[in-house]
Coordinates of C-alpha atoms in Angstrom, one line a residue:
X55 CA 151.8 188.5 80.8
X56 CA 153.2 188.0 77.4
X57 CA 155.8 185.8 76.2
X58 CA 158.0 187.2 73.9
X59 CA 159.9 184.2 73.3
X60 CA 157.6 183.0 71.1
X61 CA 158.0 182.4 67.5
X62 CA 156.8 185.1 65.2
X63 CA 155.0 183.1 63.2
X64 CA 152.1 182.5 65.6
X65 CA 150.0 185.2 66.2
X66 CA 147.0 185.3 69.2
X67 CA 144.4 187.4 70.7
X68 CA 142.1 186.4 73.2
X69 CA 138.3 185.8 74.4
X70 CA 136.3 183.6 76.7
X71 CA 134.7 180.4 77.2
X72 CA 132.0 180.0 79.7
X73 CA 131.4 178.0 82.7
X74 CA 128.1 179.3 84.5
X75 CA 129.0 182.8 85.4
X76 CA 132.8 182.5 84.8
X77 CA 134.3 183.7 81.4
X78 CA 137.5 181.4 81.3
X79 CA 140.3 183.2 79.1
X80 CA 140.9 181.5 75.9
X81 CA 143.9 182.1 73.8
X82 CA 143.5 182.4 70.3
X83 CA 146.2 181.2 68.3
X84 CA 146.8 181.5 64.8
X85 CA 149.6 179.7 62.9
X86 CA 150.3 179.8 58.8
X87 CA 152.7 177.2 57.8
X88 CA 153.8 176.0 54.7
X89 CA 151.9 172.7 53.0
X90 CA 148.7 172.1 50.8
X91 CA 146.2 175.3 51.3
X92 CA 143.8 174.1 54.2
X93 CA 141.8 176.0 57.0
X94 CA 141.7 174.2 60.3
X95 CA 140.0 175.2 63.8
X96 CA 141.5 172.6 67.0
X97 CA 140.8 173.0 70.2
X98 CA 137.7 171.3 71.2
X99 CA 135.6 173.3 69.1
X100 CA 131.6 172.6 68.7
X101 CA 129.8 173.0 65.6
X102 CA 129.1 176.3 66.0
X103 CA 132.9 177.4 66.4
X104 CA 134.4 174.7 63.6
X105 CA 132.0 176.6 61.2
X106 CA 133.6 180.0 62.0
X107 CA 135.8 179.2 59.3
X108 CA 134.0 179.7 56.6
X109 CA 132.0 182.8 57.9
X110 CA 135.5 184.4 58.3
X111 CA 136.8 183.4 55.2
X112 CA 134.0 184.5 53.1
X113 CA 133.6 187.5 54.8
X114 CA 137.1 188.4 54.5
X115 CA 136.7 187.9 50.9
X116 CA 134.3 190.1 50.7
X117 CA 136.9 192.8 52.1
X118 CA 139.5 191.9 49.7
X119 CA 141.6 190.4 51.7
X120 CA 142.7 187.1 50.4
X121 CA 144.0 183.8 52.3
X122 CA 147.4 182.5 51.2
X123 CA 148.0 179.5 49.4
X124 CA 149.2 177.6 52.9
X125 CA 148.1 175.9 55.5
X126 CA 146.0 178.1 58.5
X127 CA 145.8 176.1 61.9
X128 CA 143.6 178.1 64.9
X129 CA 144.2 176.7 68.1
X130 CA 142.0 177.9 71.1
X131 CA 143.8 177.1 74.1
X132 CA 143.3 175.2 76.7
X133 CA 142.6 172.9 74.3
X134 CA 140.9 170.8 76.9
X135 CA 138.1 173.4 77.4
X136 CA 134.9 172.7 75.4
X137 CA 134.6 175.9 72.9
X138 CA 130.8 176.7 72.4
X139 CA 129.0 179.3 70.9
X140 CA 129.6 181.9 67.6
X141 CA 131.4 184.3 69.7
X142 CA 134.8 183.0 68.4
X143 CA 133.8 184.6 65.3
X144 CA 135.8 187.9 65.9
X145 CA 139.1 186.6 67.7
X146 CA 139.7 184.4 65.2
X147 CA 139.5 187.1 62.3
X148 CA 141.2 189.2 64.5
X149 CA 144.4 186.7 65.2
X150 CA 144.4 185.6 61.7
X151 CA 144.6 189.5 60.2
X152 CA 147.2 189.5 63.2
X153 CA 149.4 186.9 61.4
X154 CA 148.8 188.1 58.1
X155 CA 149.8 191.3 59.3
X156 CA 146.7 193.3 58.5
X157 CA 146.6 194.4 62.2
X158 CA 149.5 195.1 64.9
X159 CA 150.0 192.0 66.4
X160 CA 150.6 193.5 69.6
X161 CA 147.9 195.4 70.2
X162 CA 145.6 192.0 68.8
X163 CA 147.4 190.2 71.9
X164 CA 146.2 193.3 74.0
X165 CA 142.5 192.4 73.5
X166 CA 140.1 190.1 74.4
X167 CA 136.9 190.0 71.9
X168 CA 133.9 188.1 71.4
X169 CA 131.4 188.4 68.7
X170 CA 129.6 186.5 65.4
X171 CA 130.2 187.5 61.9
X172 CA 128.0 187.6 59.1
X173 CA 129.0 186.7 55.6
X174 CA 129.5 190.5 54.5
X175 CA 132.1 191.4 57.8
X176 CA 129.0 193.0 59.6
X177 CA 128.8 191.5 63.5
X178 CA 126.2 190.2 65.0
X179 CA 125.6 190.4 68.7
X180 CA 126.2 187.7 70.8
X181 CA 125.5 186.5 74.6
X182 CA 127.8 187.2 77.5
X183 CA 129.2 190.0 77.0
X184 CA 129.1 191.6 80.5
X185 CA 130.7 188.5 82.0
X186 CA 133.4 188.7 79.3
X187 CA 134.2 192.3 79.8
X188 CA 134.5 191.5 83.7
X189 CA 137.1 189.2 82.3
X190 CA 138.8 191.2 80.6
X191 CA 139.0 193.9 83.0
X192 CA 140.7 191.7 85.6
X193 CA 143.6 190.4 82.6
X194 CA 143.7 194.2 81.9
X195 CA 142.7 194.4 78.3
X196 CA 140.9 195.8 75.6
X197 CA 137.5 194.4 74.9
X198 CA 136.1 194.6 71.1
X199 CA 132.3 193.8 70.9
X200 CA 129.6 194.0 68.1
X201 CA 128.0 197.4 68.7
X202 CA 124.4 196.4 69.9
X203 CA 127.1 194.6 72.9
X204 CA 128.7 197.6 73.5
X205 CA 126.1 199.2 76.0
X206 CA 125.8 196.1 77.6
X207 CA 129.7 195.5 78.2
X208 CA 131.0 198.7 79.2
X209 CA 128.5 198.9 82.4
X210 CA 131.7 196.8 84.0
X211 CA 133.5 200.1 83.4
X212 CA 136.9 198.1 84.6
X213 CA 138.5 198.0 80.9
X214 CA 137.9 200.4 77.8
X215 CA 135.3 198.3 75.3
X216 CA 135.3 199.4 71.9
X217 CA 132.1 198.5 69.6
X218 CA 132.4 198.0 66.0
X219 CA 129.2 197.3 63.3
X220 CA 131.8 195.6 61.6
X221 CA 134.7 193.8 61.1
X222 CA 136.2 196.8 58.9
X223 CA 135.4 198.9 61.5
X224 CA 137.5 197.1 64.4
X225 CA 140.4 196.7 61.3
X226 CA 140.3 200.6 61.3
X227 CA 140.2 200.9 64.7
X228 CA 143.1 198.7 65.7
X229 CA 145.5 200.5 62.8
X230 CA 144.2 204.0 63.4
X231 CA 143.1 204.7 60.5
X232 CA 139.7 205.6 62.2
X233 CA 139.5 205.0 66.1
X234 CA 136.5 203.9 67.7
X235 CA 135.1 206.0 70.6
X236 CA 134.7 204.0 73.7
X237 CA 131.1 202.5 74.6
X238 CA 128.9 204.2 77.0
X239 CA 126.6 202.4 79.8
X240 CA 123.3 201.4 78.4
X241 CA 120.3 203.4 80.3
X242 CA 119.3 202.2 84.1
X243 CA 115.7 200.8 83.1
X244 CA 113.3 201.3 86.0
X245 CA 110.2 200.2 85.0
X246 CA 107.1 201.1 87.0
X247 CA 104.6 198.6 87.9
X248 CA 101.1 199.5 86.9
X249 CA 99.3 196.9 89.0
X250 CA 98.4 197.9 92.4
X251 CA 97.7 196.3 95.4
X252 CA 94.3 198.3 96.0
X253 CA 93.1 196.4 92.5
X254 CA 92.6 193.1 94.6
X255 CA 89.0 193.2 96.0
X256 CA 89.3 191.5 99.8
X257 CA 91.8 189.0 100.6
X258 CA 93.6 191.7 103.4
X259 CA 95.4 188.8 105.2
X260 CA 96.7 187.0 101.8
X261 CA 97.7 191.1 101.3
X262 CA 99.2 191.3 104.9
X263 CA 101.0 187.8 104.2
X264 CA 102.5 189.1 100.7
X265 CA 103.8 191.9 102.5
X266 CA 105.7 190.0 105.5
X267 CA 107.0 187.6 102.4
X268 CA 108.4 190.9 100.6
X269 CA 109.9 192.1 103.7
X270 CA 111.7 189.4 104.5
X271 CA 112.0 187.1 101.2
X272 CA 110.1 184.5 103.2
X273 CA 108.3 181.9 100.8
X274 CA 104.6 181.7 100.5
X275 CA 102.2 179.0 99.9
X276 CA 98.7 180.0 98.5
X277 CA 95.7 177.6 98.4
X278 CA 92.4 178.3 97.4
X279 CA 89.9 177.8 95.0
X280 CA 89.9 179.3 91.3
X281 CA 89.3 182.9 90.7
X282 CA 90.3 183.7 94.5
X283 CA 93.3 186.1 93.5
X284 CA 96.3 184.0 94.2
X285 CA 97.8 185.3 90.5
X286 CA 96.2 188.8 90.9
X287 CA 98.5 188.4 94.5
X288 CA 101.5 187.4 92.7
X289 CA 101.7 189.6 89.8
X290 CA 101.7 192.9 92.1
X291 CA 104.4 191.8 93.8
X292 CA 107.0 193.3 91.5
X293 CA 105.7 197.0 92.5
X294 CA 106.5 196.1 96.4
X295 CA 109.8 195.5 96.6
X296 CA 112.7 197.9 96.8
X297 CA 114.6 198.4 93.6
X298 CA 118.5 196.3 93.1
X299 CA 121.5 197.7 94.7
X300 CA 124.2 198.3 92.1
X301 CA 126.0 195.2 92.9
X302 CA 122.6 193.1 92.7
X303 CA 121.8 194.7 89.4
X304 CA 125.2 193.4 88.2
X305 CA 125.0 190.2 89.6
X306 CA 121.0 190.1 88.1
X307 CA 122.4 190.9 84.5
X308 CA 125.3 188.6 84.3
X309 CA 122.9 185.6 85.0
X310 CA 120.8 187.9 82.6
X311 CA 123.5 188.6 80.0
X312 CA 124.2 184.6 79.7
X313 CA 120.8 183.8 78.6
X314 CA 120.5 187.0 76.1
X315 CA 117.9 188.8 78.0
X316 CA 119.1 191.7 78.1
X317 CA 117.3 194.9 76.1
X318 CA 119.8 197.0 74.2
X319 CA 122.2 197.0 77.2
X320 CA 120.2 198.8 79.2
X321 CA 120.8 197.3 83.0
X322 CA 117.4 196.8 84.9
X323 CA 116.9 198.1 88.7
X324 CA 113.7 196.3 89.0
X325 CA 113.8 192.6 90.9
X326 CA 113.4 189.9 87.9
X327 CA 109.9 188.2 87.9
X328 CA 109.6 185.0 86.3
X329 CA 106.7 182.6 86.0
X330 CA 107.5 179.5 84.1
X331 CA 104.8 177.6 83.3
X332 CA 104.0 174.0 85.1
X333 CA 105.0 172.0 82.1
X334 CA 108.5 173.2 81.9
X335 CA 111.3 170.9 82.1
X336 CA 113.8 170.3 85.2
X337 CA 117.0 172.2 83.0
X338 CA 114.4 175.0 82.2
X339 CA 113.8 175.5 85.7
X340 CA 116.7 174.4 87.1
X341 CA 119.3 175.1 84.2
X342 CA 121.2 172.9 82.2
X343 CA 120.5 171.6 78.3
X344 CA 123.0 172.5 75.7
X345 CA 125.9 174.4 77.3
X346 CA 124.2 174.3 81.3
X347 CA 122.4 177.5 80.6
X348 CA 120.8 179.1 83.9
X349 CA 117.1 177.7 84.4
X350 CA 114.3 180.0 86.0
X351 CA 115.7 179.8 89.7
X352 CA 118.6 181.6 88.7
X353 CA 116.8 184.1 86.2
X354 CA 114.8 184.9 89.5
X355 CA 117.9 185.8 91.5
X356 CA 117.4 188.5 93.6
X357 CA 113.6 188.9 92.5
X358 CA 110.9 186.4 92.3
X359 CA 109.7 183.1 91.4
X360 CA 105.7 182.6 90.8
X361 CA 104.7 179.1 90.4
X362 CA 101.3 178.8 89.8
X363 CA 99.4 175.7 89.5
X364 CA 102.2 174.1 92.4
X365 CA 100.9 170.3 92.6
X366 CA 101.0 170.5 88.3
X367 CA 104.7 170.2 87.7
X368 CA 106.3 166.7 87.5
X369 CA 107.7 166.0 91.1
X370 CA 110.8 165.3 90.3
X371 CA 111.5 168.8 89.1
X372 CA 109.5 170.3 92.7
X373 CA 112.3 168.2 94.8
X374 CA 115.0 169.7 92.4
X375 CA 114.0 173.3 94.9
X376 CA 114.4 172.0 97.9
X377 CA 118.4 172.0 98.0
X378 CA 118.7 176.0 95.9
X379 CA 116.0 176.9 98.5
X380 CA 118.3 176.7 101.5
X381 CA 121.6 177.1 100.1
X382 CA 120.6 180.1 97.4
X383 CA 122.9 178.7 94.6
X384 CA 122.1 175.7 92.3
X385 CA 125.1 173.1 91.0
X386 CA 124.0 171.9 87.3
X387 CA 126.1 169.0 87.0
X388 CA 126.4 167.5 83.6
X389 CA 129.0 164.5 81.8
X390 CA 130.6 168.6 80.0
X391 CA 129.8 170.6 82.3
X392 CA 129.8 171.0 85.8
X393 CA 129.1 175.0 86.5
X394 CA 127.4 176.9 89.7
X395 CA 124.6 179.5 89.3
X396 CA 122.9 182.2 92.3
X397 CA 119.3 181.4 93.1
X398 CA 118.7 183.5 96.2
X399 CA 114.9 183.8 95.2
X400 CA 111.5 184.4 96.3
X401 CA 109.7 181.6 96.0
X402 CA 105.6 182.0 95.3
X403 CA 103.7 179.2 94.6
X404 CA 99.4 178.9 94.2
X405 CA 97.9 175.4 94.4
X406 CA 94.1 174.8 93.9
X407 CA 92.9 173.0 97.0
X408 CA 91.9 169.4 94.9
X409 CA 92.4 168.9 91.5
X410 CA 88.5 170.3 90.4
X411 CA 89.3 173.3 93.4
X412 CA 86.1 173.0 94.4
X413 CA 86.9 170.9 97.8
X414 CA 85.4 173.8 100.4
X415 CA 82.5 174.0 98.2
X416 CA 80.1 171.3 99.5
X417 CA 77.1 171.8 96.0
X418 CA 80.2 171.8 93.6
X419 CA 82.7 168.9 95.1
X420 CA 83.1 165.9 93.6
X421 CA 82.7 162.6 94.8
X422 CA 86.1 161.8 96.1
X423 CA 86.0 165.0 98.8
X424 CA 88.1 165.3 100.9
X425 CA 90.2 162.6 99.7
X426 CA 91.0 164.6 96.2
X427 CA 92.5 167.4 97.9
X428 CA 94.6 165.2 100.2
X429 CA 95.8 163.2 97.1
X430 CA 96.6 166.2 94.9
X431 CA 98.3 168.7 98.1
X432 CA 99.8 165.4 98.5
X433 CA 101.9 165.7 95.9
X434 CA 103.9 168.6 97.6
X435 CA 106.4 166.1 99.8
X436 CA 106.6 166.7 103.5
X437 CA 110.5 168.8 103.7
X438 CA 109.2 170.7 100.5
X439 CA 106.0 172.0 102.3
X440 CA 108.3 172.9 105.4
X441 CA 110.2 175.3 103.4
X442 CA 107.3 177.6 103.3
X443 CA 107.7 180.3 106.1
X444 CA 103.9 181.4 104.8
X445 CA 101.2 179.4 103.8
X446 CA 97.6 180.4 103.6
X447 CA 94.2 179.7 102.6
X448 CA 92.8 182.0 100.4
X449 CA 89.3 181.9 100.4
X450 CA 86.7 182.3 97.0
X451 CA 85.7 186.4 96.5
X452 CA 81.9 186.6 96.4
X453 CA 80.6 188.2 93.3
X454 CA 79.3 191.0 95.5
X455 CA 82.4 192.2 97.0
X456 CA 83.6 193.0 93.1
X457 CA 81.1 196.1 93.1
X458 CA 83.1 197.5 97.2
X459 CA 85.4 200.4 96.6
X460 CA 89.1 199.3 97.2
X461 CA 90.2 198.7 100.0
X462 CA 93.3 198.8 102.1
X463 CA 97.0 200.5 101.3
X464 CA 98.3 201.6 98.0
X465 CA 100.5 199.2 96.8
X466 CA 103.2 202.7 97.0
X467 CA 102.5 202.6 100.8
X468 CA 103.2 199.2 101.5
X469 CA 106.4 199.5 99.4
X470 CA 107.6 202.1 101.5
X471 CA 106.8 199.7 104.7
X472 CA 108.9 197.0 102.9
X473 CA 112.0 199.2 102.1
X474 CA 112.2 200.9 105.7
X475 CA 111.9 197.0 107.1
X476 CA 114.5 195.9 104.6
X477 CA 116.5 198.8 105.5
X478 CA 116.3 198.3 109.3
X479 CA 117.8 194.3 108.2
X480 CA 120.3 195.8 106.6
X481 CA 121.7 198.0 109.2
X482 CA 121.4 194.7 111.7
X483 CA 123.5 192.6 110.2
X484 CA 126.3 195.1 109.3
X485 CA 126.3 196.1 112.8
X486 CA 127.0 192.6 113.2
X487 CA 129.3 191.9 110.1
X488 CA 127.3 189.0 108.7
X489 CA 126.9 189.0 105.2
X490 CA 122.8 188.6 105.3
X491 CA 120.9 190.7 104.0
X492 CA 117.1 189.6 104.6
X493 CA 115.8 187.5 107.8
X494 CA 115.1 185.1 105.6
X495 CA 119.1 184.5 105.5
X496 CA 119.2 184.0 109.2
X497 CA 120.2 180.8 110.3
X498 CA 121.8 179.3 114.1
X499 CA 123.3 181.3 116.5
X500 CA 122.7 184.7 114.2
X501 CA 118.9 183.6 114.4
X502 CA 118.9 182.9 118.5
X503 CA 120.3 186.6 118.6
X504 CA 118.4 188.7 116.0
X505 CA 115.1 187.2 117.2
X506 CA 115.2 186.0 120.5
X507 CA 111.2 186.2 121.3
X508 CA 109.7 187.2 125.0
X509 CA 109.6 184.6 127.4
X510 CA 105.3 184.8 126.7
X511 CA 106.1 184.7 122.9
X512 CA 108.9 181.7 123.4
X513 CA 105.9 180.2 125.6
X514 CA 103.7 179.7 123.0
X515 CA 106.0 178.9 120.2
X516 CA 106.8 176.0 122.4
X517 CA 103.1 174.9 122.9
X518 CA 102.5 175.0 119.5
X519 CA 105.5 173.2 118.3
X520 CA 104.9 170.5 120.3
X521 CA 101.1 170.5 120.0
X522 CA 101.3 170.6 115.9
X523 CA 104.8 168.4 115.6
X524 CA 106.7 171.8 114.5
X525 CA 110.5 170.5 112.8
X526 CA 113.4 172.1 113.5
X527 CA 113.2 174.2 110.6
X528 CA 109.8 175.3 110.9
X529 CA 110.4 176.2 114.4
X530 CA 113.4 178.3 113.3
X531 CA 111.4 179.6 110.2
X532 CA 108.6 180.7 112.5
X533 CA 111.0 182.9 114.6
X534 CA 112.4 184.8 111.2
X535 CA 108.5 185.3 110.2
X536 CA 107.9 186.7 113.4
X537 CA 111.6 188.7 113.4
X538 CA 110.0 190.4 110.4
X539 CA 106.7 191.2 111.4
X540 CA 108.1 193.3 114.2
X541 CA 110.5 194.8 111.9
X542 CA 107.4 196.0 109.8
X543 CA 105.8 197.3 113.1
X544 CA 109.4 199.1 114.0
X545 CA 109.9 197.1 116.8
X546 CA 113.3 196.2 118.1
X547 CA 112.1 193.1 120.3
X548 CA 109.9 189.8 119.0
X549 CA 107.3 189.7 121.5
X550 CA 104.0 187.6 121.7
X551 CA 101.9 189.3 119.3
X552 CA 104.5 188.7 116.5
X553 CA 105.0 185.3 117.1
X554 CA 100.8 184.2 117.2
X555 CA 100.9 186.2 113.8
X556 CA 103.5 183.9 112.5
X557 CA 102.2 180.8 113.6
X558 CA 99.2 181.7 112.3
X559 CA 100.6 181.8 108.5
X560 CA 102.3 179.0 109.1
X561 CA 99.4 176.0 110.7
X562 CA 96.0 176.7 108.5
X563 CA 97.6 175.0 105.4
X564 CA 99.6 172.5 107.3
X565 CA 95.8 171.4 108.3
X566 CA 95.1 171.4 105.1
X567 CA 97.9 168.8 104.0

């Protein structure tokens, strides 16, 4: 709440600083005090933020409203919170008009804002401004945005957001001389996938194994030889799976909203795919840089991760996965910043089998077979590899198939296979009031109960993990596979058949490596 104790000389408003998907409150304080004719930002401010000065007072000049001949001191408090970003543009107009008395300075206390100003008073849209109307929302104010923000920021629908073009236009607003309407939602984008599953000549069981990895988010290894499909796979993926629930969407676009890739504030219902390429960085993929921005785990949240050319990227930043993998949030620790992002992702990867892919192919090898592909799969470490519920060769399509009509289910059919087994999750672990929501988030005593196998199928899954050195997580990764393939066949136990088809994706490429 407010003080009203305070002197009358200092005037304040409000915005946001953030950590990872928080929006800290920042106070934005603006004092004019007698003494030589200065203009001062403190407050751990970056470069950005000191050089809001000048933007705001040139473009207050240009609005004829002159600075007086004293001393103007911003603070943005906690002073102790690194300030980042031109989003302090706006509040800082906004809480020195409030001290000048240009505005009501109670109704500039009664709003947050966040936005960049050009030299002219026109604003310029920023990042973060979903996150930042969830903040505001829960301190119970107003939000002021530029207007290509406002679609974004009023999807929160928790506070009124008001979008201006310009800083005039906020001025107006707040003195009512012309009130802004409120912002409406952006538009639910639900884009349609135009590659279908049908387009893939062959490859059934690499189709058969994408679908138990939709169904149950399980992650899936693919090796085989150039040109086999692996990409083709992974690129129709997008048009299986079943569209975000609202609260994923929101959660989505937030990460989303941070890293400014959101279109005209339209909120997306289709699962994020992201492919990075193999020579990205660790803080591209796992976030970090300048501020701890997300990486690509957490731009994939909720959707899926395709990374093709697996061995390629620099081992240190595979190893990086292996802790987000199991826990489905990633902790970007820096010397400024120490902030925590979602990453409950789909993980797809494609490996050639040898660094010339040519291992299985005795005219075309090179001299090194098989030791190549041992040394290049090699480079995938042991408790990485285990974290692949699905791996599979994927043999080389003869040039002959190309010309066969397509073959197996529409990639609308298996959708529809995938959202009845993610519904039939769903309703399992409310019944049990867990907070899962895939098999793939089945862990201990929720896993012995959900998918409990026959006493034939528990049989041979305890032939083959002794026979093949099965870990502890495989063997428990196996059961969810196998919990998921009967859920695709609308069965309520795991029997036999189901596990022998999970071992199955599981052992070919442990051979391999």
């Amino acid at each position: 709440m407010f003080d009203s104790a305070r002197p009358d000389a200092l005037a304040r408003t409000y915005t946001v600083a953030f950590e990872g998907l928080a929006a800290r409150r920042v106070e934005v304080q603006c004092a004019i005090t007698p003494g030589l004719p200065a203009f001062s930002i403190v407050g751990l401010p970056d470069k950005a933020v000191s050089e809001a000065k000048d933007r705001v007072r040139t473009a207050l000049s240009t609005m004829a409203i002159a600075l007086p001949s004293k001393r103007v001191t911003i603070n943005l408090s906690p002073a102790d919170l690194p300030k980042e970003g031109s989003h302090f543009d706006l509040p800082i107009a906004l809480a020195l008009l409030a001290a000048l008395d240009v505005v009501p300075r109670e109704r500039a206390e009664q709003a947050v804002s966040l936005g960049e100003m050009s030299l002219d008073g026109s604003l310029v849209a920023v990042i973060g401004a979903l996150p930042a109307a969830l903040a505001a929302g829960e301190d119970d104010r107003t939000l002021f945005c530029p207007a290509a923000c406002g679609a974004e920021a009023a999807w929160v629908g928790a506070t009124p957001v008001f979008a201006g073009r310009s800083l005039a236009e906020i001025i107006a607003h707040l003195t009512d001389k012309n009130p802004l309407p409120p912002a409406e939602p952006g538009e639910v984008l639900n884009e349609t996938s135009t590659r279908d599953l049908r387009d893939v000549r062959g490859q059934e069981r690499a189709k058969r194994a994408l679908e138990i990895a939709a169904a149950g988010r399980h992650h899936f290894l693919m090796v085989g030889a150039p040109g086999s499909g692996k990409s083709m796979l992974a690129a129709r993926l997008p048009g299986l799976l079943p569209p975000l629930s609202a609260a994923e969407a929101l959660e989505t676009s937030m990460i989303h909203s941070l890293a400014g890739l959101l279109d005209e504030g339209g909120i997306s219902r289709t699962r994020p795919y992201r492919a990075p390429h193999h020579t990205a960085s660790m803080a591209a993929i796992v976030g970090g840089g300048r501020g701890a921005k997300p990486g690509e785990i957490s731009l994939a949240h909720n959707g899926v991760l395709f990374l093709d050319e697996f061995p390629e990227y620099p081992r240190s930043v595979l190893e990086t996965l292996r802790q987000p993998i199991e826990t489905g949030d990633v902790v970007v620790a820096r010397a400024n910043a120490h902030v925590t992002y979602p990453c409950r992702f789909l993980l797809i990867a494609a490996a050639n089998p040898c660094r010339c892919g040519h291992l299985y192919e005795a005219d075309q090898a090179c001299g090194r077979a098989p030791i190549c592909g041992q040394d290049y799969l090699g480079k995938i470490s042991g408790p990485l590899m285990d974290r692949f519920d699905l791996r599979l060769e994927v043999p080389p399509v003869q040039f002959t198939d190309l010309d066969l009509p397509p073959s197996g289910d529409t990639s609308d059919i298996v959708a529809a296979r995938i959202a009845a087994a993610r519904q039939k999750q769903a309703e399992r672990f409310q019944e049990l009031n867990v907070e899962a929501l895939v098999n793939a988030d089945a862990e201990g005593a929720l896993l012995d109960q959900i998918a409990a196998p026959d006493p034939e199928g528990r049989e041979m899954l305890i032939k083959a993990a002794d026979k093949f050195h099965l870990t502890a997580r495989g063997y428990h990764r196996i059961l969810r596979v196998a919990r998921t393939i009967a859920d695709l066949e609308g069965s309520g136990d795991v029997r036999m058949p189901h596990i022998a088809e999970a071992l199955g994706f599981r052992l070919v490429s442990a051979k391999q490596v």
